[in-house]
mmCIF file of C-alpha atoms in Angstrom:
data_model
loop_
_atom_site.group_PDB
_atom_site.id
_atom_site.type_symbol
_atom_site.label_atom_id
_atom_site.label_comp_id
_atom_site.label_asym_id
_atom_site.label_seq_id
_atom_site.Cartn_x
_atom_site.Cartn_y
_atom_site.Cartn_z
ATOM 1 C CA UNK A 162 -30.090 -4.801 146.876
ATOM 2 C CA UNK A 163 -27.949 -1.135 147.452
ATOM 3 C CA UNK A 164 -29.831 1.888 147.213
ATOM 4 C CA UNK A 165 -28.798 4.675 145.463
ATOM 5 C CA UNK A 166 -27.112 5.981 148.335
ATOM 6 C CA UNK A 167 -25.467 2.858 148.978
ATOM 7 C CA UNK A 168 -23.716 2.434 145.963
ATOM 8 C CA UNK A 169 -22.317 6.230 145.216
ATOM 9 C CA UNK A 170 -20.933 5.259 148.574
ATOM 10 C CA UNK A 171 -19.707 1.889 147.036
ATOM 11 C CA UNK A 172 -18.529 3.878 144.135
ATOM 12 C CA UNK A 173 -16.314 6.781 145.773
ATOM 13 C CA UNK A 174 -14.958 3.365 148.512
ATOM 14 C CA UNK A 175 -13.844 2.176 145.219
ATOM 15 C CA UNK A 176 -12.175 4.145 142.872
ATOM 16 C CA UNK A 177 -10.799 2.170 141.005
ATOM 17 C CA UNK A 178 -13.466 -0.642 140.743
ATOM 18 C CA UNK A 179 -12.436 -3.947 142.778
ATOM 19 C CA UNK A 180 -11.122 -6.403 140.091
ATOM 20 C CA UNK A 181 -10.697 -5.056 137.415
ATOM 21 C CA UNK A 182 -8.231 -6.402 135.187
ATOM 22 C CA UNK A 183 -5.842 -3.403 134.298
ATOM 23 C CA UNK A 184 -3.655 -3.631 131.037
ATOM 24 C CA UNK A 185 -1.066 -1.682 132.585
ATOM 25 C CA UNK A 186 2.214 -0.739 130.703
ATOM 26 C CA UNK A 187 1.059 -2.903 127.602
ATOM 27 C CA UNK A 188 -1.004 -0.022 126.581
ATOM 28 C CA UNK A 189 2.088 2.190 127.176
ATOM 29 C CA UNK A 190 4.347 0.494 124.868
ATOM 30 C CA UNK A 191 4.848 3.319 122.864
ATOM 31 C CA UNK A 192 6.719 5.110 125.644
ATOM 32 C CA UNK A 193 4.321 7.848 126.290
ATOM 33 C CA UNK A 194 1.600 8.635 129.682
ATOM 34 C CA UNK A 195 -1.103 6.998 129.090
ATOM 35 C CA UNK A 196 -3.723 9.945 128.940
ATOM 36 C CA UNK A 197 -6.684 7.667 129.293
ATOM 37 C CA UNK A 198 -7.275 6.077 132.301
ATOM 38 C CA UNK A 199 -6.240 2.509 131.714
ATOM 39 C CA UNK A 200 -9.658 0.855 133.144
ATOM 40 C CA UNK A 201 -10.674 -2.108 132.144
ATOM 41 C CA UNK A 202 -14.098 -1.510 130.913
ATOM 42 C CA UNK A 203 -15.074 -4.678 129.398
ATOM 43 C CA UNK A 204 -14.100 -6.445 132.602
ATOM 44 C CA UNK A 205 -16.841 -3.630 134.198
ATOM 45 C CA UNK A 206 -19.533 -4.557 131.931
ATOM 46 C CA UNK A 207 -19.482 -7.926 132.495
ATOM 47 C CA UNK A 208 -20.209 -7.393 135.714
ATOM 48 C CA UNK A 209 -22.788 -5.648 134.920
ATOM 49 C CA UNK A 210 -24.001 -8.124 132.303
ATOM 50 C CA UNK A 211 -23.348 -11.253 134.972
ATOM 51 C CA UNK A 212 -23.632 -9.846 138.743
ATOM 52 C CA UNK A 213 -25.754 -6.918 137.941
ATOM 53 C CA UNK A 214 -22.933 -5.172 139.738
ATOM 54 C CA UNK A 215 -23.760 -1.101 140.027
ATOM 55 C CA UNK A 216 -20.824 -0.028 141.941
ATOM 56 C CA UNK A 217 -19.604 -1.478 138.046
ATOM 57 C CA UNK A 218 -22.669 0.064 136.391
ATOM 58 C CA UNK A 219 -21.335 3.129 138.604
ATOM 59 C CA UNK A 220 -17.560 3.252 137.377
ATOM 60 C CA UNK A 221 -19.304 2.946 133.574
ATOM 61 C CA UNK A 222 -21.845 6.100 134.373
ATOM 62 C CA UNK A 223 -18.863 8.069 135.235
ATOM 63 C CA UNK A 224 -16.762 7.930 132.701
ATOM 64 C CA UNK A 225 -19.408 7.133 129.964
ATOM 65 C CA UNK A 226 -22.191 9.763 130.613
ATOM 66 C CA UNK A 227 -20.324 12.845 130.066
ATOM 67 C CA UNK A 228 -18.413 11.696 126.486
ATOM 68 C CA UNK A 229 -22.201 10.789 125.886
ATOM 69 C CA UNK A 230 -23.500 14.070 126.687
ATOM 70 C CA UNK A 231 -21.019 15.650 124.841
ATOM 71 C CA UNK A 232 -21.728 13.512 121.852
ATOM 72 C CA UNK A 233 -25.049 14.538 121.428
ATOM 73 C CA UNK A 234 -24.433 17.975 122.712
ATOM 74 C CA UNK A 235 -22.274 18.141 119.552
ATOM 75 C CA UNK A 236 -24.856 16.389 117.304
ATOM 76 C CA UNK A 237 -27.185 19.577 117.918
ATOM 77 C CA UNK A 238 -28.749 18.363 121.086
ATOM 78 C CA UNK A 239 -29.611 20.611 123.834
ATOM 79 C CA UNK A 240 -28.047 20.433 127.385
ATOM 80 C CA UNK A 241 -31.613 19.270 129.079
ATOM 81 C CA UNK A 242 -31.879 17.216 126.190
ATOM 82 C CA UNK A 243 -28.773 15.762 125.956
ATOM 83 C CA UNK A 244 -28.733 14.796 129.817
ATOM 84 C CA UNK A 245 -31.736 12.648 129.680
ATOM 85 C CA UNK A 246 -30.545 11.191 126.277
ATOM 86 C CA UNK A 247 -27.589 10.270 128.443
ATOM 87 C CA UNK A 248 -29.423 9.443 130.716
ATOM 88 C CA UNK A 249 -31.719 6.678 128.698
ATOM 89 C CA UNK A 250 -28.037 5.283 127.235
ATOM 90 C CA UNK A 251 -26.640 4.313 130.017
ATOM 91 C CA UNK A 252 -30.190 2.859 131.325
ATOM 92 C CA UNK A 253 -29.975 0.693 128.109
ATOM 93 C CA UNK A 254 -26.634 -0.015 128.832
ATOM 94 C CA UNK A 255 -27.694 -1.592 131.780
ATOM 95 C CA UNK A 256 -30.943 -3.636 130.729
ATOM 96 C CA UNK A 257 -29.146 -4.639 127.088
ATOM 97 C CA UNK A 258 -25.560 -5.955 129.049
ATOM 98 C CA UNK A 259 -26.928 -9.062 128.063
ATOM 99 C CA UNK A 260 -26.153 -8.408 124.334
ATOM 100 C CA UNK A 261 -22.811 -7.063 125.624
ATOM 101 C CA UNK A 262 -19.876 -9.824 124.188
ATOM 102 C CA UNK A 263 -15.891 -8.493 125.099
ATOM 103 C CA UNK A 264 -14.866 -10.680 122.148
ATOM 104 C CA UNK A 265 -16.697 -8.693 119.546
ATOM 105 C CA UNK A 266 -16.669 -5.207 120.230
ATOM 106 C CA UNK A 267 -14.966 -2.670 122.489
ATOM 107 C CA UNK A 268 -17.210 -1.244 125.549
ATOM 108 C CA UNK A 269 -16.615 2.278 123.981
ATOM 109 C CA UNK A 270 -17.991 0.514 120.811
ATOM 110 C CA UNK A 271 -20.631 -0.530 122.166
ATOM 111 C CA UNK A 272 -22.023 2.483 123.909
ATOM 112 C CA UNK A 273 -21.662 4.319 120.535
ATOM 113 C CA UNK A 274 -23.483 2.434 118.736
ATOM 114 C CA UNK A 275 -26.424 2.936 121.472
ATOM 115 C CA UNK A 276 -25.734 6.484 121.500
ATOM 116 C CA UNK A 277 -25.878 6.720 118.198
ATOM 117 C CA UNK A 278 -29.522 5.432 117.948
ATOM 118 C CA UNK A 279 -31.100 7.075 120.795
ATOM 119 C CA UNK A 280 -29.595 10.483 118.731
ATOM 120 C CA UNK A 281 -31.460 9.437 115.689
ATOM 121 C CA UNK A 282 -34.744 8.809 117.514
ATOM 122 C CA UNK A 283 -34.745 12.108 119.561
ATOM 123 C CA UNK A 284 -33.500 14.671 116.812
ATOM 124 C CA UNK A 285 -34.438 13.020 113.974
ATOM 125 C CA UNK A 286 -37.386 10.945 115.101
ATOM 126 C CA UNK A 287 -36.968 8.007 112.766
ATOM 127 C CA UNK A 288 -36.575 4.630 113.282
ATOM 128 C CA UNK A 289 -32.951 2.735 112.380
ATOM 129 C CA UNK A 290 -33.232 -0.908 110.834
ATOM 130 C CA UNK A 291 -30.798 -2.778 112.637
ATOM 131 C CA UNK A 292 -29.073 -5.620 110.801
ATOM 132 C CA UNK A 293 -30.583 -9.538 111.857
ATOM 133 C CA UNK A 294 -29.050 -10.671 114.847
ATOM 134 C CA UNK A 295 -26.829 -13.471 115.011
ATOM 135 C CA UNK A 296 -26.699 -16.475 116.397
ATOM 136 C CA UNK A 297 -23.567 -15.545 119.024
ATOM 137 C CA UNK A 298 -23.289 -13.861 121.787
ATOM 138 C CA UNK A 299 -21.483 -13.690 124.849
ATOM 139 C CA UNK A 300 -19.484 -16.796 125.272
ATOM 140 C CA UNK A 301 -19.144 -17.720 129.202
ATOM 141 C CA UNK A 302 -15.322 -18.293 128.189
ATOM 142 C CA UNK A 303 -14.381 -16.041 125.439
ATOM 143 C CA UNK A 304 -10.956 -16.272 124.170
ATOM 144 C CA UNK A 305 -8.668 -13.181 126.117
ATOM 145 C CA UNK A 306 -6.500 -12.862 123.542
ATOM 146 C CA UNK A 307 -10.085 -11.712 120.935
ATOM 147 C CA UNK A 308 -11.350 -10.154 124.335
ATOM 148 C CA UNK A 309 -8.209 -7.735 124.014
ATOM 149 C CA UNK A 310 -7.758 -7.223 120.256
ATOM 150 C CA UNK A 311 -11.413 -5.802 120.488
ATOM 151 C CA UNK A 312 -10.448 -3.930 123.486
ATOM 152 C CA UNK A 313 -7.611 -1.821 122.058
ATOM 153 C CA UNK A 314 -9.260 -1.432 118.868
ATOM 154 C CA UNK A 315 -10.918 1.639 120.212
ATOM 155 C CA UNK A 316 -7.736 2.791 122.192
ATOM 156 C CA UNK A 317 -5.125 2.273 118.549
ATOM 157 C CA UNK A 318 -7.729 4.289 116.545
ATOM 158 C CA UNK A 319 -8.055 6.768 119.002
ATOM 159 C CA UNK A 320 -4.149 6.968 118.429
ATOM 160 C CA UNK A 321 -4.750 6.920 114.869
ATOM 161 C CA UNK A 322 -6.999 9.825 114.462
ATOM 162 C CA UNK A 323 -4.606 11.768 116.739
ATOM 163 C CA UNK A 324 -1.853 11.502 114.092
ATOM 164 C CA UNK A 325 -4.427 12.122 111.090
ATOM 165 C CA UNK A 326 -3.991 15.262 109.300
ATOM 166 C CA UNK A 327 -6.207 17.984 111.060
ATOM 167 C CA UNK A 328 -8.255 18.597 108.439
ATOM 168 C CA UNK A 329 -9.108 14.719 108.038
ATOM 169 C CA UNK A 330 -10.236 14.148 111.386
ATOM 170 C CA UNK A 331 -12.216 17.022 111.011
ATOM 171 C CA UNK A 332 -14.250 15.456 108.393
ATOM 172 C CA UNK A 333 -14.608 12.587 110.320
ATOM 173 C CA UNK A 334 -16.249 14.197 112.988
ATOM 174 C CA UNK A 335 -18.500 16.449 111.292
ATOM 175 C CA UNK A 336 -20.056 13.009 110.059
ATOM 176 C CA UNK A 337 -20.204 11.142 112.850
ATOM 177 C CA UNK A 338 -21.564 14.197 114.195
ATOM 178 C CA UNK A 339 -23.915 14.656 111.580
ATOM 179 C CA UNK A 340 -22.678 17.456 110.382
ATOM 180 C CA UNK A 341 -22.661 16.294 106.570
ATOM 181 C CA UNK A 342 -25.071 14.882 104.575
ATOM 182 C CA UNK A 343 -24.554 10.745 103.864
ATOM 183 C CA UNK A 344 -23.325 12.226 100.285
ATOM 184 C CA UNK A 345 -21.167 14.468 101.662
ATOM 185 C CA UNK A 346 -19.095 11.453 103.583
ATOM 186 C CA UNK A 347 -15.526 11.044 102.494
ATOM 187 C CA UNK A 348 -15.452 6.732 102.251
ATOM 188 C CA UNK A 349 -11.393 7.488 102.726
ATOM 189 C CA UNK A 350 -10.626 7.683 106.176
ATOM 190 C CA UNK A 351 -6.801 7.229 106.113
ATOM 191 C CA UNK A 352 -7.376 4.690 109.092
ATOM 192 C CA UNK A 353 -6.608 1.560 109.984
ATOM 193 C CA UNK A 354 -9.643 -0.571 109.497
ATOM 194 C CA UNK A 355 -8.555 -3.115 107.794
ATOM 195 C CA UNK A 356 -7.409 -5.103 110.738
ATOM 196 C CA UNK A 357 -10.740 -4.214 112.688
ATOM 197 C CA UNK A 358 -12.694 -5.698 109.392
ATOM 198 C CA UNK A 359 -10.239 -8.746 109.217
ATOM 199 C CA UNK A 360 -11.005 -9.172 112.829
ATOM 200 C CA UNK A 361 -14.714 -9.604 112.936
ATOM 201 C CA UNK A 362 -14.373 -11.352 110.024
ATOM 202 C CA UNK A 363 -12.804 -13.963 110.813
ATOM 203 C CA UNK A 364 -15.317 -14.563 114.037
ATOM 204 C CA UNK A 365 -17.801 -14.828 111.351
ATOM 205 C CA UNK A 366 -16.664 -17.341 109.669
ATOM 206 C CA UNK A 367 -16.195 -18.862 112.758
ATOM 207 C CA UNK A 368 -19.407 -18.405 113.355
ATOM 208 C CA UNK A 369 -20.837 -19.376 110.222
ATOM 209 C CA UNK A 370 -18.249 -22.306 110.786
ATOM 210 C CA UNK A 371 -20.144 -23.852 114.202
ATOM 211 C CA UNK A 372 -23.880 -23.021 112.769
ATOM 212 C CA UNK A 373 -22.877 -25.187 109.808
ATOM 213 C CA UNK B 208 -25.065 -17.512 98.017
ATOM 214 C CA UNK B 209 -22.102 -15.566 96.521
ATOM 215 C CA UNK B 210 -22.414 -11.892 97.250
ATOM 216 C CA UNK B 211 -20.771 -9.981 94.151
ATOM 217 C CA UNK B 212 -22.270 -6.211 94.163
ATOM 218 C CA UNK B 213 -21.358 -4.505 98.250
ATOM 219 C CA UNK B 214 -21.778 -1.772 99.858
ATOM 220 C CA UNK B 215 -19.742 1.510 99.587
ATOM 221 C CA UNK B 216 -17.907 2.653 102.149
ATOM 222 C CA UNK B 217 -19.259 5.940 101.869
ATOM 223 C CA UNK B 218 -23.239 4.269 102.473
ATOM 224 C CA UNK B 219 -21.382 1.925 105.125
ATOM 225 C CA UNK B 220 -20.041 5.389 107.050
ATOM 226 C CA UNK B 221 -22.897 7.064 107.016
ATOM 227 C CA UNK B 222 -24.770 4.321 108.431
ATOM 228 C CA UNK B 223 -22.542 3.710 110.982
ATOM 229 C CA UNK B 224 -22.829 7.259 111.692
ATOM 230 C CA UNK B 225 -26.568 7.552 111.946
ATOM 231 C CA UNK B 226 -26.283 9.949 108.917
ATOM 232 C CA UNK B 227 -28.715 7.645 106.351
ATOM 233 C CA UNK B 228 -32.263 8.601 105.982
ATOM 234 C CA UNK B 229 -34.650 5.546 106.739
ATOM 235 C CA UNK B 230 -34.614 4.380 104.228
ATOM 236 C CA UNK B 231 -31.438 3.712 103.072
ATOM 237 C CA UNK B 232 -30.849 2.049 106.497
ATOM 238 C CA UNK B 233 -33.194 -0.171 105.882
ATOM 239 C CA UNK B 234 -31.638 -1.572 102.713
ATOM 240 C CA UNK B 235 -27.818 -1.208 104.547
ATOM 241 C CA UNK B 236 -29.657 -3.089 107.171
ATOM 242 C CA UNK B 237 -30.829 -5.825 105.088
ATOM 243 C CA UNK B 238 -28.084 -6.279 102.602
ATOM 244 C CA UNK B 239 -25.917 -6.107 105.826
ATOM 245 C CA UNK B 240 -28.784 -9.246 107.785
ATOM 246 C CA UNK B 241 -27.123 -11.105 104.114
ATOM 247 C CA UNK B 242 -23.448 -10.336 103.744
ATOM 248 C CA UNK B 243 -20.737 -10.932 105.628
ATOM 249 C CA UNK B 244 -18.533 -9.372 104.594
ATOM 250 C CA UNK B 245 -20.326 -5.920 104.982
ATOM 251 C CA UNK B 246 -21.746 -7.051 108.477
ATOM 252 C CA UNK B 247 -17.239 -6.912 109.086
ATOM 253 C CA UNK B 248 -16.997 -3.662 107.534
ATOM 254 C CA UNK B 249 -19.813 -1.522 109.266
ATOM 255 C CA UNK B 250 -18.708 -3.057 112.374
ATOM 256 C CA UNK B 251 -14.857 -1.361 111.620
ATOM 257 C CA UNK B 252 -16.686 1.843 110.901
ATOM 258 C CA UNK B 253 -18.660 1.745 114.389
ATOM 259 C CA UNK B 254 -15.216 1.204 116.403
ATOM 260 C CA UNK B 255 -14.527 5.045 114.354
ATOM 261 C CA UNK B 256 -17.708 5.971 116.611
ATOM 262 C CA UNK B 257 -16.020 4.357 119.548
ATOM 263 C CA UNK B 258 -12.711 5.974 119.006
ATOM 264 C CA UNK B 259 -14.764 9.491 118.942
ATOM 265 C CA UNK B 260 -16.859 8.700 121.530
ATOM 266 C CA UNK B 261 -13.933 7.943 124.195
ATOM 267 C CA UNK B 262 -12.010 11.323 123.074
ATOM 268 C CA UNK B 263 -15.065 13.196 122.984
ATOM 269 C CA UNK B 264 -14.378 15.903 125.542
ATOM 270 C CA UNK B 265 -16.560 15.826 128.537
ATOM 271 C CA UNK B 266 -19.601 17.460 129.608
ATOM 272 C CA UNK B 267 -20.639 17.352 133.295
ATOM 273 C CA UNK B 268 -23.771 15.283 133.955
ATOM 274 C CA UNK B 269 -26.170 17.317 136.394
ATOM 275 C CA UNK B 270 -25.656 16.240 140.141
ATOM 276 C CA UNK B 271 -27.716 14.190 140.640
ATOM 277 C CA UNK B 272 -27.699 12.028 137.565
ATOM 278 C CA UNK B 273 -25.537 8.992 139.332
ATOM 279 C CA UNK B 274 -28.298 8.830 141.855
ATOM 280 C CA UNK B 275 -31.087 9.038 139.596
ATOM 281 C CA UNK B 276 -29.072 6.522 136.908
ATOM 282 C CA UNK B 277 -28.632 4.031 139.958
ATOM 283 C CA UNK B 278 -32.811 5.068 141.170
ATOM 284 C CA UNK B 279 -33.357 4.081 137.731
ATOM 285 C CA UNK B 280 -31.725 0.761 137.144
ATOM 286 C CA UNK B 281 -33.463 -0.789 140.354
ATOM 287 C CA UNK B 282 -36.433 -0.877 138.798
ATOM 288 C CA UNK B 283 -35.422 -2.046 135.177
ATOM 289 C CA UNK B 284 -35.395 -5.662 135.113
ATOM 290 C CA UNK B 285 -32.145 -6.691 132.851
ATOM 291 C CA UNK B 286 -33.660 -7.978 129.715
ATOM 292 C CA UNK B 287 -31.709 -12.197 129.163
ATOM 293 C CA UNK B 288 -30.567 -13.112 125.811
ATOM 294 C CA UNK B 289 -33.384 -14.823 123.566
ATOM 295 C CA UNK B 290 -33.475 -16.366 120.723
ATOM 296 C CA UNK B 291 -32.487 -14.295 117.310
ATOM 297 C CA UNK B 292 -35.173 -13.820 114.937
ATOM 298 C CA UNK B 293 -35.005 -15.778 112.129
ATOM 299 C CA UNK B 294 -37.415 -15.451 108.928
ATOM 300 C CA UNK B 295 -38.753 -18.477 107.965
ATOM 301 C CA UNK B 296 -38.952 -16.795 104.152
ATOM 302 C CA UNK B 297 -37.035 -14.569 101.542
ATOM 303 C CA UNK B 298 -37.197 -11.083 104.270
ATOM 304 C CA UNK B 299 -34.384 -11.133 106.835
ATOM 305 C CA UNK B 300 -35.649 -9.852 109.861
ATOM 306 C CA UNK B 301 -34.992 -6.281 109.614
ATOM 307 C CA UNK B 302 -36.689 -5.955 106.327
ATOM 308 C CA UNK B 303 -39.880 -8.518 107.927
ATOM 309 C CA UNK B 304 -39.984 -6.232 110.749
ATOM 310 C CA UNK B 305 -40.888 -2.953 108.066
ATOM 311 C CA UNK B 306 -43.272 -5.348 106.057
ATOM 312 C CA UNK B 307 -45.194 -6.879 109.230
ATOM 313 C CA UNK B 308 -44.644 -10.248 108.140
ATOM 314 C CA UNK B 309 -43.355 -12.404 105.026
ATOM 315 C CA UNK B 310 -44.384 -11.795 101.216
ATOM 316 C CA UNK B 311 -47.614 -12.989 101.547
ATOM 317 C CA UNK B 312 -47.491 -9.752 104.288
ATOM 318 C CA UNK B 313 -46.363 -7.244 101.661
ATOM 319 C CA UNK B 314 -49.811 -5.178 99.494
ATOM 320 C CA UNK B 315 -48.368 -4.714 96.158
ATOM 321 C CA UNK B 316 -50.085 -2.138 93.800
ATOM 322 C CA UNK B 317 -49.633 -2.929 89.407
ATOM 323 C CA UNK B 318 -47.705 -0.578 88.024
ATOM 324 C CA UNK B 319 -48.184 -1.668 84.856
ATOM 325 C CA UNK B 320 -45.842 -4.202 82.131
ATOM 326 C CA UNK B 321 -46.481 -7.187 84.919
ATOM 327 C CA UNK B 322 -44.433 -5.136 87.308
ATOM 328 C CA UNK B 323 -45.642 -4.710 90.995
ATOM 329 C CA UNK B 324 -44.316 -2.547 94.168
ATOM 330 C CA UNK B 325 -45.052 -1.630 97.310
ATOM 331 C CA UNK B 326 -43.934 1.226 99.090
ATOM 332 C CA UNK B 327 -42.517 0.458 102.563
ATOM 333 C CA UNK B 328 -43.539 3.227 105.459
ATOM 334 C CA UNK B 329 -40.434 5.552 106.596
ATOM 335 C CA UNK B 330 -39.494 9.160 106.646
ATOM 336 C CA UNK B 331 -40.340 11.168 103.908
ATOM 337 C CA UNK B 332 -36.497 11.738 103.367
ATOM 338 C CA UNK B 333 -35.914 9.337 100.824
ATOM 339 C CA UNK B 334 -38.714 6.580 99.856
ATOM 340 C CA UNK B 335 -38.132 2.344 99.915
ATOM 341 C CA UNK B 336 -40.176 0.368 98.058
ATOM 342 C CA UNK B 337 -40.047 -3.360 97.607
ATOM 343 C CA UNK B 338 -40.856 -4.138 93.820
ATOM 344 C CA UNK B 339 -41.946 -7.670 91.989
ATOM 345 C CA UNK B 340 -40.703 -7.947 88.398
ATOM 346 C CA UNK B 341 -42.123 -10.925 86.715
ATOM 347 C CA UNK B 342 -39.288 -13.429 85.558
ATOM 348 C CA UNK B 343 -37.838 -11.728 81.781
ATOM 349 C CA UNK B 344 -39.721 -8.653 81.907
ATOM 350 C CA UNK B 345 -37.747 -5.048 81.845
ATOM 351 C CA UNK B 346 -38.156 -2.612 84.393
ATOM 352 C CA UNK B 347 -39.756 0.396 82.786
ATOM 353 C CA UNK B 348 -37.155 2.984 82.070
ATOM 354 C CA UNK B 349 -36.227 5.212 84.863
ATOM 355 C CA UNK B 350 -34.066 7.983 85.479
ATOM 356 C CA UNK B 351 -32.347 8.495 89.081
ATOM 357 C CA UNK B 352 -32.953 11.332 91.479
ATOM 358 C CA UNK B 353 -30.381 11.905 93.660
ATOM 359 C CA UNK B 354 -28.614 8.017 94.722
ATOM 360 C CA UNK B 355 -31.255 4.289 94.011
ATOM 361 C CA UNK B 356 -30.019 1.451 96.128
ATOM 362 C CA UNK B 357 -31.444 -2.012 94.632
ATOM 363 C CA UNK B 358 -30.876 -5.208 96.924
ATOM 364 C CA UNK B 359 -31.983 -8.023 95.255
ATOM 365 C CA UNK B 360 -33.815 -10.936 97.449
ATOM 366 C CA UNK B 361 -35.347 -13.014 94.785
ATOM 367 C CA UNK B 362 -34.552 -13.430 91.436
ATOM 368 C CA UNK B 363 -31.964 -12.027 89.589
ATOM 369 C CA UNK B 364 -31.931 -9.103 87.040
ATOM 370 C CA UNK B 365 -29.565 -7.421 84.681
ATOM 371 C CA UNK B 366 -28.292 -4.616 82.779
ATOM 372 C CA UNK B 367 -26.206 -3.118 80.367
ATOM 373 C CA UNK B 368 -23.406 -3.352 82.950
ATOM 374 C CA UNK B 369 -23.704 -6.139 85.456
ATOM 375 C CA UNK B 370 -26.147 -8.937 87.029
ATOM 376 C CA UNK B 371 -27.541 -8.784 89.713
ATOM 377 C CA UNK B 372 -28.727 -12.030 92.078
ATOM 378 C CA UNK B 373 -29.777 -12.436 95.962
ATOM 379 C CA UNK B 374 -27.577 -10.171 98.301
ATOM 380 C CA UNK B 375 -25.898 -7.802 95.504
ATOM 381 C CA UNK B 376 -26.715 -4.557 96.033
ATOM 382 C CA UNK B 377 -26.782 -1.867 93.022
ATOM 383 C CA UNK B 378 -26.025 1.357 93.702
ATOM 384 C CA UNK B 379 -26.639 3.931 90.881
ATOM 385 C CA UNK B 380 -26.092 7.426 90.700
ATOM 386 C CA UNK B 381 -28.015 9.945 88.759
ATOM 387 C CA UNK B 382 -25.877 9.992 85.471
ATOM 388 C CA UNK B 383 -26.874 6.057 85.429
ATOM 389 C CA UNK B 384 -29.025 5.201 82.102
ATOM 390 C CA UNK B 385 -30.177 1.378 82.692
ATOM 391 C CA UNK B 386 -32.805 -0.813 81.294
ATOM 392 C CA UNK B 387 -32.414 -3.640 84.344
ATOM 393 C CA UNK B 388 -34.275 -7.089 82.733
ATOM 394 C CA UNK B 389 -35.155 -9.760 85.696
ATOM 395 C CA UNK B 390 -33.920 -12.763 84.314
ATOM 396 C CA UNK B 391 -35.684 -15.999 83.406
ATOM 397 C CA UNK B 392 -36.404 -18.702 85.339
ATOM 398 C CA UNK B 393 -37.712 -16.806 89.112
ATOM 399 C CA UNK B 394 -39.807 -13.613 89.178
ATOM 400 C CA UNK B 395 -37.429 -10.883 90.360
ATOM 401 C CA UNK B 396 -38.243 -8.957 94.251
ATOM 402 C CA UNK B 397 -35.914 -5.830 94.882
ATOM 403 C CA UNK B 398 -35.663 -3.721 98.098
ATOM 404 C CA UNK B 399 -34.632 -0.107 96.554
ATOM 405 C CA UNK B 400 -34.505 3.054 97.917
ATOM 406 C CA UNK B 401 -34.227 6.580 96.243
ATOM 407 C CA UNK B 402 -33.305 9.948 97.729
ATOM 408 C CA UNK B 403 -37.061 12.050 96.964
ATOM 409 C CA UNK B 404 -35.313 15.844 96.963
ATOM 410 C CA UNK B 405 -37.607 18.687 98.009
ATOM 411 C CA UNK B 406 -37.467 20.427 94.701
ATOM 412 C CA UNK B 407 -39.303 17.037 93.650
ATOM 413 C CA UNK B 408 -42.720 18.244 95.340
ATOM 414 C CA UNK B 409 -45.236 20.470 93.822
ATOM 415 C CA UNK B 410 -47.985 19.607 90.986
ATOM 416 C CA UNK B 411 -45.530 19.548 87.511
ATOM 417 C CA UNK B 412 -43.076 17.240 89.008
ATOM 418 C CA UNK B 413 -45.598 14.987 90.430
ATOM 419 C CA UNK B 414 -47.318 15.715 86.542
ATOM 420 C CA UNK B 415 -43.997 14.323 85.396
ATOM 421 C CA UNK B 416 -43.836 11.671 87.892
ATOM 422 C CA UNK B 417 -42.626 8.532 86.006
ATOM 423 C CA UNK B 418 -44.402 5.058 86.155
ATOM 424 C CA UNK B 419 -42.333 4.154 89.158
ATOM 425 C CA UNK B 420 -43.210 6.474 92.197
ATOM 426 C CA UNK B 421 -40.524 7.955 93.424
#
């Protein structure tokens, strides 16, 4: 077992986590330089899931914890509460890694749902009912094309968000940062959500077929 | 089971954004448990949250944050996959969780005309309740304050506008006047959630409360 210091050193020695698959030029087909780095977060989280890989966890932590902290602060948490909650979110990522299925959602989306639930718990002190869990779950050999599609969705949506007129983008941000009540939320996002819905729907149909 | 009445994009986005009152969360989670279409749509709104998180500016964690996190997970066993809890009765898992069991665990209270209800414990910004309406009985006329969501769990009801069976959700706003009637054949059981705005607190509104406590 690594202790904390060893893991930190390992992580420094591996700025790019060993063995991570890079999507590389696939993400740059629009000819622009990618502004975010193109580490394969799903591969890292699968390493956490299957091998309790601490170096992979450290890489995920360095990327997502500061974002979760920013998300929580924008949602009204003070700096120290946001820091504590970001720690909780990353610990939950470790604990619930067995539920992560890279063919279903991107790592960013998965981390978002954990952070959102932690926010409801911390800031609103309410429970959040979650839908019944389906009898699916990480497949040992997921279809790589499906994984790729799910993982690239976040970046595609990010580009679509950036392309929205500023007022519309602001409305979406305000909704997700908790500045709008549910009756103030506008349903029309202008984002290409239909393709994501269809992908999940297909996966659900496949699952029902297998179960049926 | 064919579900014909679904959640609105507005509700699904508010659910994904974590902006619904607890009672509404419960209705949404219960409907989504029964409806793959809405589960997929909810997933697409979660993805918006993921994209926003990815794009968010970073705010540095404390200096020793990573060391603390690594220390913390050291003592933290990873959960292993267990079979999802699949309730046998008419209540999907999130609702069974709130009720503390299935139909037999509900503590009904009579509200007149054979109709029974049970208020579920949620935060006070909205109220969730189970309704039991004998087959063929009309739900006492009630005006809506704010938004009311009604999800059918057993039997069916119809109003002037449409018919609602298991899994169907009716979204009613303040303007909507309707008199739902439970259809013959089977007693109707619904999960309903209503906004409870502050302006209705106090003695006079309480005296004026309709038969169905809202």
